[in-house]
XYZ file of C-alpha atoms in Angstrom:
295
model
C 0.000 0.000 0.000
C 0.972 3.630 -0.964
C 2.910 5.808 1.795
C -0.108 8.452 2.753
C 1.503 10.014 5.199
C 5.033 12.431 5.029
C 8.203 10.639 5.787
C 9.402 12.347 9.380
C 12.708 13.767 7.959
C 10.088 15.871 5.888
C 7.858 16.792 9.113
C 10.821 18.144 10.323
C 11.982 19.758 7.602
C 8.903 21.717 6.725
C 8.661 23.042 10.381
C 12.076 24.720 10.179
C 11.598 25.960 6.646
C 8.320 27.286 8.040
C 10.187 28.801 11.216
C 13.157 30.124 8.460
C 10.372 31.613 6.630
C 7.852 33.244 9.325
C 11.185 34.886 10.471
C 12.075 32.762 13.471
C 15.214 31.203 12.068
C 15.519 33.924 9.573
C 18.946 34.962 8.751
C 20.947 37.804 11.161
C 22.143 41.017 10.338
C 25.542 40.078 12.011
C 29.000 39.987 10.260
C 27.761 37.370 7.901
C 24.232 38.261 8.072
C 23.923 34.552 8.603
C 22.075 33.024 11.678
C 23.087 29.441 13.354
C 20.203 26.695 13.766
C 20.192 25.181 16.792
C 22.627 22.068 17.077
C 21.629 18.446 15.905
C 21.031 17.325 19.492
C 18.784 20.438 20.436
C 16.858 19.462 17.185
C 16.685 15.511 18.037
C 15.586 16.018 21.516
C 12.475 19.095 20.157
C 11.566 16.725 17.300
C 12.006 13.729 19.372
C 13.956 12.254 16.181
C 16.976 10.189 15.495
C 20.125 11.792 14.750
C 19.698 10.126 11.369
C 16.284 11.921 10.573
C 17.687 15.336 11.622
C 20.532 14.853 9.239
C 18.171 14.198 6.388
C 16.112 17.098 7.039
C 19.103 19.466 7.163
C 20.283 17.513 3.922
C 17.165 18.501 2.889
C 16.751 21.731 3.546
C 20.688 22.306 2.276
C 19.520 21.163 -0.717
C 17.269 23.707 -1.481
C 19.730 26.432 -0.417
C 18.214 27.573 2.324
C 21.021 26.444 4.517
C 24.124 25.851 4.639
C 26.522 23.071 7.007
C 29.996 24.346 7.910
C 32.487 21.619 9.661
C 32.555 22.136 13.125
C 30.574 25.144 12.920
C 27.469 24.269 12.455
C 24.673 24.572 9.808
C 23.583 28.194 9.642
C 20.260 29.687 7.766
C 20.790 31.245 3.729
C 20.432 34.188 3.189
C 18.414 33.982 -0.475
C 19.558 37.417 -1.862
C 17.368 38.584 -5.215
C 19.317 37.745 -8.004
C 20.441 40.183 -10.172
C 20.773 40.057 -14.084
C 23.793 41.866 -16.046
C 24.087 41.717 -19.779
C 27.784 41.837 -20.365
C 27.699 42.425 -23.950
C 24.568 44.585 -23.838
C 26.335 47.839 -23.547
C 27.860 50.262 -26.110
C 31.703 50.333 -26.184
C 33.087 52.496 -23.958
C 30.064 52.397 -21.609
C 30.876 48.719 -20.576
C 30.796 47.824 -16.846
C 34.197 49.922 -15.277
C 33.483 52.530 -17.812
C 33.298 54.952 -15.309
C 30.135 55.616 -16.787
C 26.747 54.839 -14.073
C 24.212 54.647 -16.842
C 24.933 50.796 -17.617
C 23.309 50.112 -14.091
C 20.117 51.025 -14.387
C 19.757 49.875 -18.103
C 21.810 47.060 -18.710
C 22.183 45.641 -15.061
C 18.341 45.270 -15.404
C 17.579 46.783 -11.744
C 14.579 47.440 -11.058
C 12.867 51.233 -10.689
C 12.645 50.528 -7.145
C 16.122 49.120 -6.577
C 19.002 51.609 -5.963
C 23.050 51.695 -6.705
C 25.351 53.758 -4.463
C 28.957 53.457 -5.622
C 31.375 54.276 -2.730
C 34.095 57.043 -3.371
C 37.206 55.777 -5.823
C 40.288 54.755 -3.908
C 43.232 55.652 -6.056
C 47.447 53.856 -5.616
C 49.886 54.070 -7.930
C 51.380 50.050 -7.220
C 53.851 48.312 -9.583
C 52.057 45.790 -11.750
C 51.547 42.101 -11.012
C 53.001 39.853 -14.074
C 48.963 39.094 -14.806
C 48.483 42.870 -14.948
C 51.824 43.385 -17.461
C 50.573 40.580 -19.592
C 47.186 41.718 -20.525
C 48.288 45.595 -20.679
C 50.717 44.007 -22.611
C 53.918 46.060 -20.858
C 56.993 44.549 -18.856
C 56.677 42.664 -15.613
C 57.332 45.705 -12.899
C 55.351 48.275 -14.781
C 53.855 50.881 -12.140
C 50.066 51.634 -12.914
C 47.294 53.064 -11.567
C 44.312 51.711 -9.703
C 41.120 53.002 -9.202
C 38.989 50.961 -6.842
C 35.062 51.091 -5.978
C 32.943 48.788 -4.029
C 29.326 48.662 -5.258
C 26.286 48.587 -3.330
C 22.310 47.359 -4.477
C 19.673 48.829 -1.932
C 22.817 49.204 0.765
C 23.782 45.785 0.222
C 27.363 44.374 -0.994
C 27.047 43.774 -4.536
C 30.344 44.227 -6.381
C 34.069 45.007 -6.223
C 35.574 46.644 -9.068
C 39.160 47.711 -9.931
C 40.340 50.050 -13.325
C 44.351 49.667 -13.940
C 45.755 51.921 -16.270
C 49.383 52.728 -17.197
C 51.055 55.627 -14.933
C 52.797 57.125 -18.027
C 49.154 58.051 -18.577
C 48.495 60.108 -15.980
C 52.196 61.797 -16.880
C 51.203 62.272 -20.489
C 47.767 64.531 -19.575
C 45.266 62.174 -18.414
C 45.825 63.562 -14.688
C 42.124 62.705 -13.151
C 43.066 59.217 -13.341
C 45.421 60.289 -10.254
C 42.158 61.925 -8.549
C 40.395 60.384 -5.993
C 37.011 61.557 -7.349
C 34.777 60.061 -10.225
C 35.278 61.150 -13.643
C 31.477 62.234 -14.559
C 31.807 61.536 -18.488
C 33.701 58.405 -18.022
C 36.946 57.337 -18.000
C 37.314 55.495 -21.880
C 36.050 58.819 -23.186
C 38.239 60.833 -20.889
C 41.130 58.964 -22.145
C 39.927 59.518 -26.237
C 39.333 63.687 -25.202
C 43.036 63.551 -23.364
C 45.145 61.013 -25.285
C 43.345 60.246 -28.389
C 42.392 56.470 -27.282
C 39.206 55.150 -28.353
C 37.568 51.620 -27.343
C 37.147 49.394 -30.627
C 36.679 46.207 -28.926
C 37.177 44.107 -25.253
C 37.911 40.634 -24.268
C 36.447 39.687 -21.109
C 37.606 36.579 -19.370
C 35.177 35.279 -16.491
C 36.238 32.345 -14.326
C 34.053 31.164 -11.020
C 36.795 31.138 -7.622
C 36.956 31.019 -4.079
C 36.980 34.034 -2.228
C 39.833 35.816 -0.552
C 39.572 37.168 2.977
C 38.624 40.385 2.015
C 35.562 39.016 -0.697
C 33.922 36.951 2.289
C 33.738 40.215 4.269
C 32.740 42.093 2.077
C 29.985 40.154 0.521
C 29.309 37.933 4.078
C 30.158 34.768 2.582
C 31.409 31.877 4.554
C 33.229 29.110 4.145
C 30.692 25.939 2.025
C 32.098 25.317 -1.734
C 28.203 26.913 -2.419
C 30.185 30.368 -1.480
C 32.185 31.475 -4.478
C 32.417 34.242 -7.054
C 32.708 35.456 -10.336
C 35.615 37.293 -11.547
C 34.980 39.209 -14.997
C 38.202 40.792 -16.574
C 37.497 43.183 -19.111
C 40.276 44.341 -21.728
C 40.125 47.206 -23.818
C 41.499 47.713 -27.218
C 41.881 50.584 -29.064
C 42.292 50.939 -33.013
C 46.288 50.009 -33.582
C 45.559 46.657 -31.332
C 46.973 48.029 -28.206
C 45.529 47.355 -24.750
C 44.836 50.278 -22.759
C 42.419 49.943 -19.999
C 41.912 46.712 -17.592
C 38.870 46.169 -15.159
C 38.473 43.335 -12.912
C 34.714 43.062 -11.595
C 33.892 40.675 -8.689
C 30.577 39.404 -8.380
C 28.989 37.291 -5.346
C 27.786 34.316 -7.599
C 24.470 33.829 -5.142
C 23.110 36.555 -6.253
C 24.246 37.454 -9.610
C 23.635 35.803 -13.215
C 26.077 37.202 -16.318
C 24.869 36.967 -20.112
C 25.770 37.527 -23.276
C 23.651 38.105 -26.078
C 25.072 37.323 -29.803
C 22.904 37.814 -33.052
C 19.226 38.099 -33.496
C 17.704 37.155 -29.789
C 14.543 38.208 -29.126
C 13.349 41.679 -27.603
C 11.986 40.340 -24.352
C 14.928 37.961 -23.865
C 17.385 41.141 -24.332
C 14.352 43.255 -21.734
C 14.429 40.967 -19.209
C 16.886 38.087 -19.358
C 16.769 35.653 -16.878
C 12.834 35.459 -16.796
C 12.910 31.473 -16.256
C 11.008 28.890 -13.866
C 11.991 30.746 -10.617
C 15.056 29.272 -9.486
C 14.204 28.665 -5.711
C 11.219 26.383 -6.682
C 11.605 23.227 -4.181
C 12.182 19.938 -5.446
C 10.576 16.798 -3.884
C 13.119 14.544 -4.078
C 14.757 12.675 -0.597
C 18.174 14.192 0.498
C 19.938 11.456 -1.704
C 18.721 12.766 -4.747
C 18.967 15.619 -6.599
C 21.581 18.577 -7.264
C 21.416 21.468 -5.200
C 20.108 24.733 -5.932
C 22.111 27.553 -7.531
């Protein structure tokens, strides 16, 4: 005879996802905005359960997304961030992501009307260059550049990190702002074109999916499951005789951000509103054992 009634690690399961929802287990505004269920044998003895049955819940419920199990930590309630769709290749040269221009945010980035982006102020060093920074500016290995460094911010709330590097004998040769500590309100690719005659033909961008360093997990309050990685997009700019003038490295919390690029004839409400799927948080029914996780 058919099973009519839920399997317990279910029971279980759907009482804390109702407590994670109603806002009893909901995630804290603390360093990681992240909140700790109570431990296995606090959950055995209140469900009067086996250890086994807790487990498969939390499997369960991991499974889904909405929490996360950290070795000798714990397992601590998700914080399920909107996600947020950027068209990489949906922008006019020159007004790409790292621009310097803000316009791509509110068109491109697809926020919403009610959504906002604060940009913090531009920190500016003058640092010799890494080898990976010589090799795609395509100068020598101990090359000094210039950074200009931003963290980005959606409704308050860590969204990106975003570094410029551009050649020092730049700043030298008349393009002085880059040296400023302040925006540059027209952007910087068309700064450089009115200063030094460079104009943006073309970019490669190179994307890759990594851990995050020390300062990443801070920023964006991720901890330390292999669920909590980013994106890093490198974007570099070419001007007409081939030559690479302008690098930006973008870093993107992957939980909460999708990239795409659009190629050809793709239709209007796919280039609108990309993204516009089955929603992505939509729970699965299968056991612990099965199934992937969620993004």
């Amino acid at each position: 005879m058919a099973r009519t009634t839920p399997l317990r690690w279910r029971d279980i399961a759907n009482d804390l996802l109702r407590r994670i929802e109603s806002g009893d287990l909901s995630p804290g505004d603390g360093a990681a905005g992240r909140r700790r269920l109570p431990p296995e044998k606090e959950l055995e003895t209140h469900y009067r359960a086996s250890r086994n049955t807790v487990r498969d819940a939390l499997s369960w419920l991991a499974q889904q997304g909405y929490v996360v199990s950290e070795q000798g930590k714990g397992t601590f309630v998700v914080h399920r961030p909107n996600i947020v769709h950027v068209t990489l290749s949906a922008v006019e040269l020159g007004l790409a992501p790292g621009s310097g221009s803000g316009e791509w945010y509110n068109r491109d980035a697809f926020i919403p009307a009610n959504r906002e982006v604060t940009v913090s102020p531009v920190k500016v060093e003058v640092q010799e260059g890494t080898k990976v920074i010589a090799r795609y500016l395509q100068t020598n290995p101990g090359s000094e550049f210039i950074s200009r460094h931003q963290e980005l911010f959606l409704d308050d709330r860590p969204w990106a990190l975003q570094t410029s590097f551009y050649p020092l004998d730049f700043a030298t040769g008349g393009a002085s702002r880059l040296l400023y500590p302040r925006d540059i309100p027209e952007g910087a690719v068309a700064y450089l074109g009115e200063t030094l005659g460079y104009s943006e033909v073309g970019y490669h961008d190179e994307i890759k999916a990594r851990v995050p360093d020390e300062n990443e997990k801070r920023f964006f309050s991720l901890g330390e499951s292999a669920a909590d990685v980013v994106f890093e997009t490198v974007r570099t700019a070419y001007s007409p005789d081939g030559k690479a003038f302008r690098l930006t490295v973008t870093v993107w919390p992957a939980d909460r951000t999708r990239l795409h690029y659009n190629d050809g004839q793709v239709p209007d409400d796919v280039l609108r509103a990309p993204g516009l799927g089955p929603p992505e948080d939509a729970p699965r029914e299968s056991p612990p054992a099965e199934g992937a996780g969620s993004g």
